[in-house]
JSON list of C-alpha atoms and ligand atoms in Angstrom, two decimals:
[
{"chain": "A", "resi": 164, "resn": "UNK", "atom": "CA", "xyz": [0.00, 0.00, 0.00]},
{"chain": "A", "resi": 165, "resn": "UNK", "atom": "CA", "xyz": [1.37, 3.37, -0.97]},
{"chain": "A", "resi": 166, "resn": "UNK", "atom": "CA", "xyz": [1.12, 6.19, 1.56]},
{"chain": "A", "resi": 167, "resn": "UNK", "atom": "CA", "xyz": [1.68, 9.94, 1.20]},
{"chain": "A", "resi": 168, "resn": "UNK", "atom": "CA", "xyz": [3.85, 12.51, 2.96]},
{"chain": "A", "resi": 169, "resn": "UNK", "atom": "CA", "xyz": [2.53, 15.15, 5.37]},
{"chain": "A", "resi": 170, "resn": "UNK", "atom": "CA", "xyz": [3.31, 17.76, 2.71]},
{"chain": "A", "resi": 171, "resn": "UNK", "atom": "CA", "xyz": [1.15, 15.93, 0.16]},
{"chain": "A", "resi": 172, "resn": "UNK", "atom": "CA", "xyz": [-1.69, 15.74, 2.71]},
{"chain": "A", "resi": 173, "resn": "UNK", "atom": "CA", "xyz": [-1.50, 19.50, 3.22]},
{"chain": "A", "resi": 174, "resn": "UNK", "atom": "CA", "xyz": [-1.42, 20.29, -0.50]},
{"chain": "A", "resi": 175, "resn": "UNK", "atom": "CA", "xyz": [-4.36, 17.97, -1.26]},
{"chain": "A", "resi": 176, "resn": "UNK", "atom": "CA", "xyz": [-6.43, 19.46, 1.59]},
{"chain": "A", "resi": 177, "resn": "UNK", "atom": "CA", "xyz": [-5.65, 22.95, 0.32]},
{"chain": "A", "resi": 178, "resn": "UNK", "atom": "CA", "xyz": [-7.22, 22.06, -3.05]},
{"chain": "A", "resi": 179, "resn": "UNK", "atom": "CA", "xyz": [-10.63, 21.24, -1.49]},
{"chain": "A", "resi": 180, "resn": "UNK", "atom": "CA", "xyz": [-12.14, 24.71, -2.20]},
{"chain": "A", "resi": 181, "resn": "UNK", "atom": "CA", "xyz": [-11.10, 24.51, -5.88]},
{"chain": "A", "resi": 182, "resn": "UNK", "atom": "CA", "xyz": [-12.57, 20.99, -6.07]},
{"chain": "A", "resi": 183, "resn": "UNK", "atom": "CA", "xyz": [-15.77, 22.19, -4.47]},
{"chain": "A", "resi": 184, "resn": "UNK", "atom": "CA", "xyz": [-16.08, 24.79, -7.21]},
{"chain": "A", "resi": 185, "resn": "UNK", "atom": "CA", "xyz": [-14.70, 22.95, -10.24]},
{"chain": "A", "resi": 186, "resn": "UNK", "atom": "CA", "xyz": [-15.03, 19.26, -9.33]},
{"chain": "A", "resi": 187, "resn": "UNK", "atom": "CA", "xyz": [-17.77, 18.44, -11.83]},
{"chain": "A", "resi": 188, "resn": "UNK", "atom": "CA", "xyz": [-15.94, 20.30, -14.63]},
{"chain": "A", "resi": 189, "resn": "UNK", "atom": "CA", "xyz": [-12.83, 18.26, -13.81]},
{"chain": "A", "resi": 190, "resn": "UNK", "atom": "CA", "xyz": [-14.59, 14.89, -13.76]},
{"chain": "A", "resi": 191, "resn": "UNK", "atom": "CA", "xyz": [-16.59, 15.72, -16.91]},
{"chain": "A", "resi": 192, "resn": "UNK", "atom": "CA", "xyz": [-13.28, 16.48, -18.65]},
{"chain": "A", "resi": 193, "resn": "UNK", "atom": "CA", "xyz": [-11.74, 13.36, -17.09]},
{"chain": "A", "resi": 194, "resn": "UNK", "atom": "CA", "xyz": [-14.43, 11.12, -18.63]},
{"chain": "A", "resi": 195, "resn": "UNK", "atom": "CA", "xyz": [-13.95, 12.81, -22.02]},
{"chain": "A", "resi": 196, "resn": "UNK", "atom": "CA", "xyz": [-10.29, 11.85, -21.87]},
{"chain": "A", "resi": 197, "resn": "UNK", "atom": "CA", "xyz": [-10.99, 8.36, -20.45]},
{"chain": "A", "resi": 198, "resn": "UNK", "atom": "CA", "xyz": [-13.61, 7.54, -23.08]},
{"chain": "A", "resi": 199, "resn": "UNK", "atom": "CA", "xyz": [-11.10, 7.93, -25.91]},
{"chain": "A", "resi": 200, "resn": "UNK", "atom": "CA", "xyz": [-10.59, 4.26, -24.97]},
{"chain": "A", "resi": 201, "resn": "UNK", "atom": "CA", "xyz": [-13.71, 2.57, -26.39]},
{"chain": "A", "resi": 202, "resn": "UNK", "atom": "CA", "xyz": [-13.32, -0.58, -24.29]},
{"chain": "A", "resi": 203, "resn": "UNK", "atom": "CA", "xyz": [-13.26, 1.45, -21.09]},
{"chain": "A", "resi": 204, "resn": "UNK", "atom": "CA", "xyz": [-16.15, 3.61, -22.29]},
{"chain": "A", "resi": 205, "resn": "UNK", "atom": "CA", "xyz": [-18.26, 0.47, -22.74]},
{"chain": "A", "resi": 206, "resn": "UNK", "atom": "CA", "xyz": [-17.92, -0.31, -19.00]},
{"chain": "A", "resi": 207, "resn": "UNK", "atom": "CA", "xyz": [-19.92, 2.80, -18.09]},
{"chain": "A", "resi": 208, "resn": "UNK", "atom": "CA", "xyz": [-23.64, 3.51, -18.08]},
{"chain": "A", "resi": 209, "resn": "UNK", "atom": "CA", "xyz": [-23.80, 6.32, -20.67]},
{"chain": "A", "resi": 210, "resn": "UNK", "atom": "CA", "xyz": [-27.19, 7.52, -19.39]},
{"chain": "A", "resi": 211, "resn": "UNK", "atom": "CA", "xyz": [-25.48, 8.36, -16.07]},
{"chain": "A", "resi": 212, "resn": "UNK", "atom": "CA", "xyz": [-22.89, 10.31, -18.04]},
{"chain": "A", "resi": 213, "resn": "UNK", "atom": "CA", "xyz": [-25.46, 12.26, -20.06]},
{"chain": "A", "resi": 214, "resn": "UNK", "atom": "CA", "xyz": [-27.47, 13.14, -16.96]},
{"chain": "A", "resi": 215, "resn": "UNK", "atom": "CA", "xyz": [-24.23, 14.25, -15.30]},
{"chain": "A", "resi": 216, "resn": "UNK", "atom": "CA", "xyz": [-24.89, 11.85, -12.44]},
{"chain": "A", "resi": 217, "resn": "UNK", "atom": "CA", "xyz": [-21.67, 9.86, -12.66]},
{"chain": "A", "resi": 218, "resn": "UNK", "atom": "CA", "xyz": [-19.39, 12.94, -13.06]},
{"chain": "A", "resi": 219, "resn": "UNK", "atom": "CA", "xyz": [-21.18, 14.29, -9.95]},
{"chain": "A", "resi": 220, "resn": "UNK", "atom": "CA", "xyz": [-20.60, 11.04, -8.01]},
{"chain": "A", "resi": 221, "resn": "UNK", "atom": "CA", "xyz": [-16.92, 10.97, -8.89]},
{"chain": "A", "resi": 222, "resn": "UNK", "atom": "CA", "xyz": [-16.46, 14.67, -8.06]},
{"chain": "A", "resi": 223, "resn": "UNK", "atom": "CA", "xyz": [-18.15, 14.05, -4.69]},
{"chain": "A", "resi": 224, "resn": "UNK", "atom": "CA", "xyz": [-15.86, 11.11, -4.00]},
{"chain": "A", "resi": 225, "resn": "UNK", "atom": "CA", "xyz": [-12.74, 13.10, -4.90]},
{"chain": "A", "resi": 226, "resn": "UNK", "atom": "CA", "xyz": [-13.81, 16.04, -2.72]},
{"chain": "A", "resi": 227, "resn": "UNK", "atom": "CA", "xyz": [-14.60, 13.75, 0.23]},
{"chain": "A", "resi": 228, "resn": "UNK", "atom": "CA", "xyz": [-11.20, 12.15, -0.22]},
{"chain": "A", "resi": 229, "resn": "UNK", "atom": "CA", "xyz": [-9.42, 15.54, -0.32]},
{"chain": "A", "resi": 230, "resn": "UNK", "atom": "CA", "xyz": [-11.12, 16.53, 2.93]},
{"chain": "A", "resi": 231, "resn": "UNK", "atom": "CA", "xyz": [-10.49, 13.20, 4.68]},
{"chain": "A", "resi": 232, "resn": "UNK", "atom": "CA", "xyz": [-7.10, 12.16, 3.35]},
{"chain": "A", "resi": 233, "resn": "UNK", "atom": "CA", "xyz": [-5.71, 12.30, 6.91]},
{"chain": "A", "resi": 234, "resn": "UNK", "atom": "CA", "xyz": [-8.65, 10.32, 8.39]},
{"chain": "A", "resi": 235, "resn": "UNK", "atom": "CA", "xyz": [-9.46, 7.66, 5.83]},
{"chain": "A", "resi": 236, "resn": "UNK", "atom": "CA", "xyz": [-11.72, 5.69, 8.17]},
{"chain": "A", "resi": 237, "resn": "UNK", "atom": "CA", "xyz": [-14.32, 8.44, 7.56]},
{"chain": "A", "resi": 238, "resn": "UNK", "atom": "CA", "xyz": [-14.51, 7.23, 3.94]},
{"chain": "A", "resi": 239, "resn": "UNK", "atom": "CA", "xyz": [-15.37, 3.61, 4.84]},
{"chain": "A", "resi": 240, "resn": "UNK", "atom": "CA", "xyz": [-18.99, 3.47, 3.59]},
{"chain": "A", "resi": 241, "resn": "UNK", "atom": "CA", "xyz": [-18.14, 5.49, 0.45]},
{"chain": "A", "resi": 242, "resn": "UNK", "atom": "CA", "xyz": [-15.25, 3.13, -0.32]},
{"chain": "A", "resi": 243, "resn": "UNK", "atom": "CA", "xyz": [-17.58, 0.14, 0.14]},
{"chain": "A", "resi": 244, "resn": "UNK", "atom": "CA", "xyz": [-20.01, 1.60, -2.44]},
{"chain": "A", "resi": 245, "resn": "UNK", "atom": "CA", "xyz": [-17.21, 2.23, -4.95]},
{"chain": "A", "resi": 246, "resn": "UNK", "atom": "CA", "xyz": [-15.85, -1.28, -4.46]},
{"chain": "A", "resi": 247, "resn": "UNK", "atom": "CA", "xyz": [-19.30, -2.83, -4.93]},
{"chain": "A", "resi": 248, "resn": "UNK", "atom": "CA", "xyz": [-19.93, -0.85, -8.11]},
{"chain": "A", "resi": 249, "resn": "UNK", "atom": "CA", "xyz": [-16.44, -1.57, -9.46]},
{"chain": "A", "resi": 250, "resn": "UNK", "atom": "CA", "xyz": [-16.85, -5.31, -8.85]},
{"chain": "A", "resi": 251, "resn": "UNK", "atom": "CA", "xyz": [-20.28, -5.20, -10.59]},
{"chain": "A", "resi": 252, "resn": "UNK", "atom": "CA", "xyz": [-18.71, -3.58, -13.64]},
{"chain": "A", "resi": 253, "resn": "UNK", "atom": "CA", "xyz": [-15.50, -5.64, -13.75]},
{"chain": "A", "resi": 254, "resn": "UNK", "atom": "CA", "xyz": [-12.95, -2.95, -12.80]},
{"chain": "A", "resi": 255, "resn": "UNK", "atom": "CA", "xyz": [-9.45, -4.43, -12.47]},
{"chain": "A", "resi": 256, "resn": "UNK", "atom": "CA", "xyz": [-6.10, -3.18, -11.20]},
{"chain": "A", "resi": 257, "resn": "UNK", "atom": "CA", "xyz": [-4.88, -2.67, -14.77]},
{"chain": "A", "resi": 258, "resn": "UNK", "atom": "CA", "xyz": [-7.59, -0.03, -15.34]},
{"chain": "A", "resi": 259, "resn": "UNK", "atom": "CA", "xyz": [-6.28, 2.28, -12.62]},
{"chain": "A", "resi": 260, "resn": "UNK", "atom": "CA", "xyz": [-3.39, 3.80, -14.62]},
{"chain": "A", "resi": 261, "resn": "UNK", "atom": "CA", "xyz": [-5.90, 4.75, -17.35]},
{"chain": "A", "resi": 262, "resn": "UNK", "atom": "CA", "xyz": [-7.98, 6.76, -14.87]},
{"chain": "A", "resi": 263, "resn": "UNK", "atom": "CA", "xyz": [-4.84, 8.40, -13.42]},
{"chain": "A", "resi": 264, "resn": "UNK", "atom": "CA", "xyz": [-3.74, 9.38, -16.95]},
{"chain": "A", "resi": 265, "resn": "UNK", "atom": "CA", "xyz": [-7.17, 10.92, -17.60]},
{"chain": "A", "resi": 266, "resn": "UNK", "atom": "CA", "xyz": [-7.70, 12.59, -14.20]},
{"chain": "A", "resi": 267, "resn": "UNK", "atom": "CA", "xyz": [-4.40, 14.41, -13.73]},
{"chain": "A", "resi": 268, "resn": "UNK", "atom": "CA", "xyz": [-4.44, 16.15, -17.15]},
{"chain": "A", "resi": 269, "resn": "UNK", "atom": "CA", "xyz": [-8.13, 16.97, -16.60]},
{"chain": "A", "resi": 270, "resn": "UNK", "atom": "CA", "xyz": [-7.21, 18.79, -13.39]},
{"chain": "A", "resi": 271, "resn": "UNK", "atom": "CA", "xyz": [-4.70, 20.81, -15.38]},
{"chain": "A", "resi": 272, "resn": "UNK", "atom": "CA", "xyz": [-7.20, 21.42, -18.22]},
{"chain": "A", "resi": 273, "resn": "UNK", "atom": "CA", "xyz": [-9.74, 22.91, -15.82]},
{"chain": "A", "resi": 274, "resn": "UNK", "atom": "CA", "xyz": [-7.61, 24.62, -13.15]},
{"chain": "A", "resi": 275, "resn": "UNK", "atom": "CA", "xyz": [-4.99, 25.90, -15.59]},
{"chain": "A", "resi": 276, "resn": "UNK", "atom": "CA", "xyz": [-2.02, 27.60, -13.92]},
{"chain": "A", "resi": 277, "resn": "UNK", "atom": "CA", "xyz": [-3.50, 26.98, -10.46]},
{"chain": "A", "resi": 278, "resn": "UNK", "atom": "CA", "xyz": [-2.65, 23.29, -11.05]},
{"chain": "A", "resi": 279, "resn": "UNK", "atom": "CA", "xyz": [1.06, 23.73, -10.42]},
{"chain": "A", "resi": 280, "resn": "UNK", "atom": "CA", "xyz": [3.47, 20.81, -10.73]},
{"chain": "A", "resi": 281, "resn": "UNK", "atom": "CA", "xyz": [3.40, 20.64, -6.93]},
{"chain": "A", "resi": 282, "resn": "UNK", "atom": "CA", "xyz": [-0.40, 20.30, -6.89]},
{"chain": "A", "resi": 283, "resn": "UNK", "atom": "CA", "xyz": [-0.42, 17.70, -9.66]},
{"chain": "A", "resi": 284, "resn": "UNK", "atom": "CA", "xyz": [2.41, 15.79, -8.02]},
{"chain": "A", "resi": 285, "resn": "UNK", "atom": "CA", "xyz": [0.51, 15.70, -4.72]},
{"chain": "A", "resi": 286, "resn": "UNK", "atom": "CA", "xyz": [-2.69, 14.57, -6.45]},
{"chain": "A", "resi": 287, "resn": "UNK", "atom": "CA", "xyz": [-0.75, 11.91, -8.35]},
{"chain": "A", "resi": 288, "resn": "UNK", "atom": "CA", "xyz": [0.49, 10.46, -5.06]},
{"chain": "A", "resi": 289, "resn": "UNK", "atom": "CA", "xyz": [-2.91, 10.81, -3.41]},
{"chain": "A", "resi": 290, "resn": "UNK", "atom": "CA", "xyz": [-4.62, 9.07, -6.34]},
{"chain": "A", "resi": 291, "resn": "UNK", "atom": "CA", "xyz": [-2.42, 6.01, -5.93]},
{"chain": "A", "resi": 292, "resn": "UNK", "atom": "CA", "xyz": [-2.97, 5.79, -2.19]},
{"chain": "A", "resi": 293, "resn": "UNK", "atom": "CA", "xyz": [-6.76, 5.62, -2.76]},
{"chain": "A", "resi": 294, "resn": "UNK", "atom": "CA", "xyz": [-6.33, 3.36, -5.79]},
{"chain": "A", "resi": 295, "resn": "UNK", "atom": "CA", "xyz": [-4.31, 0.88, -3.69]},
{"chain": "A", "resi": 296, "resn": "UNK", "atom": "CA", "xyz": [-7.13, 0.75, -1.12]},
{"chain": "A", "resi": 297, "resn": "UNK", "atom": "CA", "xyz": [-9.75, 0.13, -3.82]},
{"chain": "A", "resi": 298, "resn": "UNK", "atom": "CA", "xyz": [-7.62, -2.40, -5.72]},
{"chain": "A", "resi": 299, "resn": "UNK", "atom": "CA", "xyz": [-6.98, -4.44, -2.55]},
{"chain": "A", "resi": 300, "resn": "UNK", "atom": "CA", "xyz": [-10.66, -4.42, -1.51]},
{"chain": "A", "resi": 301, "resn": "UNK", "atom": "CA", "xyz": [-11.78, -5.32, -5.04]},
{"chain": "A", "resi": 302, "resn": "UNK", "atom": "CA", "xyz": [-9.27, -8.18, -5.28]},
{"chain": "A", "resi": 303, "resn": "UNK", "atom": "CA", "xyz": [-10.66, -9.54, -2.02]},
{"chain": "A", "resi": 304, "resn": "UNK", "atom": "CA", "xyz": [-14.25, -9.24, -3.27]},
{"chain": "A", "resi": 305, "resn": "UNK", "atom": "CA", "xyz": [-13.40, -11.04, -6.54]},
{"chain": "A", "resi": 306, "resn": "UNK", "atom": "CA", "xyz": [-11.69, -13.82, -4.57]},
{"chain": "A", "resi": 307, "resn": "UNK", "atom": "CA", "xyz": [-14.72, -14.18, -2.25]},
{"chain": "A", "resi": 308, "resn": "UNK", "atom": "CA", "xyz": [-17.09, -14.26, -5.25]},
{"chain": "A", "resi": 309, "resn": "UNK", "atom": "CA", "xyz": [-14.95, -16.93, -6.90]},
{"chain": "A", "resi": 310, "resn": "UNK", "atom": "CA", "xyz": [-14.94, -19.06, -3.73]},
{"chain": "A", "resi": 311, "resn": "UNK", "atom": "CA", "xyz": [-18.72, -18.76, -3.23]},
{"chain": "B", "resi": 836, "resn": "HEM", "atom": "C1", "xyz": [-9.22, 6.11, -7.36]},
{"chain": "B", "resi": 836, "resn": "HEM", "atom": "C2", "xyz": [-9.90, 5.83, -8.46]},
{"chain": "B", "resi": 836, "resn": "HEM", "atom": "C3", "xyz": [-11.40, 5.76, -8.56]},
{"chain": "B", "resi": 836, "resn": "HEM", "atom": "C4", "xyz": [-12.37, 6.41, -7.84]},
{"chain": "B", "resi": 836, "resn": "HEM", "atom": "C5", "xyz": [-12.20, 7.41, -6.71]},
{"chain": "B", "resi": 836, "resn": "HEM", "atom": "C6", "xyz": [-13.66, 5.96, -8.35]},
{"chain": "B", "resi": 836, "resn": "HEM", "atom": "C7", "xyz": [-14.89, 6.38, -7.88]},
{"chain": "B", "resi": 836, "resn": "HEM", "atom": "C8", "xyz": [-16.12, 5.90, -8.30]},
{"chain": "B", "resi": 836, "resn": "HEM", "atom": "C9", "xyz": [-17.40, 6.28, -7.75]},
{"chain": "B", "resi": 836, "resn": "HEM", "atom": "C10", "xyz": [-17.61, 7.30, -6.63]},
{"chain": "B", "resi": 836, "resn": "HEM", "atom": "C11", "xyz": [-18.36, 5.58, -8.39]},
{"chain": "B", "resi": 836, "resn": "HEM", "atom": "C12", "xyz": [-19.87, 5.65, -8.15]},
{"chain": "B", "resi": 836, "resn": "HEM", "atom": "C13", "xyz": [-20.27, 4.63, -7.09]},
{"chain": "B", "resi": 836, "resn": "HEM", "atom": "C14", "xyz": [-21.76, 4.70, -6.78]},
{"chain": "B", "resi": 836, "resn": "HEM", "atom": "O1", "xyz": [-22.56, 4.25, -7.63]},
{"chain": "B", "resi": 836, "resn": "HEM", "atom": "O2", "xyz": [-22.12, 5.19, -5.71]},
{"chain": "B", "resi": 836, "resn": "HEM", "atom": "C15", "xyz": [-17.68, 4.75, -9.37]},
{"chain": "B", "resi": 836, "resn": "HEM", "atom": "C16", "xyz": [-18.32, 3.93, -10.26]},
{"chain": "B", "resi": 836, "resn": "HEM", "atom": "C17", "xyz": [-17.68, 3.33, -11.33]},
{"chain": "B", "resi": 836, "resn": "HEM", "atom": "N1", "xyz": [-16.34, 3.31, -11.58]},
{"chain": "B", "resi": 836, "resn": "HEM", "atom": "FE1", "xyz": [-14.89, 4.14, -10.46]},
{"chain": "B", "resi": 836, "resn": "HEM", "atom": "N2", "xyz": [-13.45, 5.06, -9.36]},
{"chain": "B", "resi": 836, "resn": "HEM", "atom": "C18", "xyz": [-12.09, 4.92, -9.52]},
{"chain": "B", "resi": 836, "resn": "HEM", "atom": "C19", "xyz": [-11.47, 4.13, -10.44]},
{"chain": "B", "resi": 836, "resn": "HEM", "atom": "C20", "xyz": [-12.10, 3.46, -11.47]},
{"chain": "B", "resi": 836, "resn": "HEM", "atom": "C21", "xyz": [-11.44, 2.74, -12.53]},
{"chain": "B", "resi": 836, "resn": "HEM", "atom": "C22", "xyz": [-9.93, 2.54, -12.64]},
{"chain": "B", "resi": 836, "resn": "HEM", "atom": "C23", "xyz": [-12.40, 2.27, -13.36]},
{"chain": "B", "resi": 836, "resn": "HEM", "atom": "C24", "xyz": [-12.20, 1.47, -14.63]},
{"chain": "B", "resi": 836, "resn": "HEM", "atom": "C25", "xyz": [-12.11, 2.01, -15.79]},
{"chain": "B", "resi": 836, "resn": "HEM", "atom": "C26", "xyz": [-13.68, 2.69, -12.81]},
{"chain": "B", "resi": 836, "resn": "HEM", "atom": "C27", "xyz": [-14.91, 2.39, -13.35]},
{"chain": "B", "resi": 836, "resn": "HEM", "atom": "C28", "xyz": [-16.12, 2.63, -12.74]},
{"chain": "B", "resi": 836, "resn": "HEM", "atom": "C29", "xyz": [-17.40, 2.19, -13.30]},
{"chain": "B", "resi": 836, "resn": "HEM", "atom": "C30", "xyz": [-17.58, 1.43, -14.61]},
{"chain": "B", "resi": 836, "resn": "HEM", "atom": "C31", "xyz": [-18.39, 2.63, -12.41]},
{"chain": "B", "resi": 836, "resn": "HEM", "atom": "C32", "xyz": [-19.90, 2.48, -12.57]},
{"chain": "B", "resi": 836, "resn": "HEM", "atom": "C33", "xyz": [-20.36, 3.75, -13.23]},
{"chain": "B", "resi": 836, "resn": "HEM", "atom": "C34", "xyz": [-21.68, 3.64, -13.93]},
{"chain": "B", "resi": 836, "resn": "HEM", "atom": "O3", "xyz": [-22.67, 3.27, -13.29]},
{"chain": "B", "resi": 836, "resn": "HEM", "atom": "O4", "xyz": [-21.71, 3.99, -15.13]},
{"chain": "B", "resi": 836, "resn": "HEM", "atom": "N3", "xyz": [-13.46, 3.41, -11.67]},
{"chain": "B", "resi": 836, "resn": "HEM", "atom": "N4", "xyz": [-16.32, 4.96, -9.28]}
]
């Protein structure tokens, strides 16, 4: 499991107001980038994209993470929902780099110069700490499903 430095925690927390304001713009842009991959696009319910519901859910999850990155136990139920949905839709560890490669440039696209290298570096690290938690929980759920 990857962890993050105290400095990264502080930088990520400091971006919460910008995420509050621009989170949906960022995730909408993120999905545009992600869906250049047709196979990945096919995993998603496109009605929930058109209605804006899924970009809103992801923005909410990212904001909650930014606010709670130093007290991850607060995210427990939200993580359980993500894991359940990811297992339903067949998300695997190998998909996580694709989302990182869509999310980080989307942050830069929307925040522009406010997304300094320091901010993007901190979010890159933070992404992988959350990804590791999800990947481990999803691997366990797949193993339990296979055993059942
Ligand atoms: C740290 C990375 C990620 C976060 C924070 C995240 C977050 C979320 C959230 C909040 C939901 C909605 C759960 C609900 O219904 O309440 C969701 C659903 C979903 N996620 Fe992720 N996710 C991540 C990575 C991934 C990856 C790598 C993939 C694979 C390409 C993926 C594919 C999906 C799909 C297919 C759904 C269902 C969406 C739908 O109904 O159309 N996610 N995720």
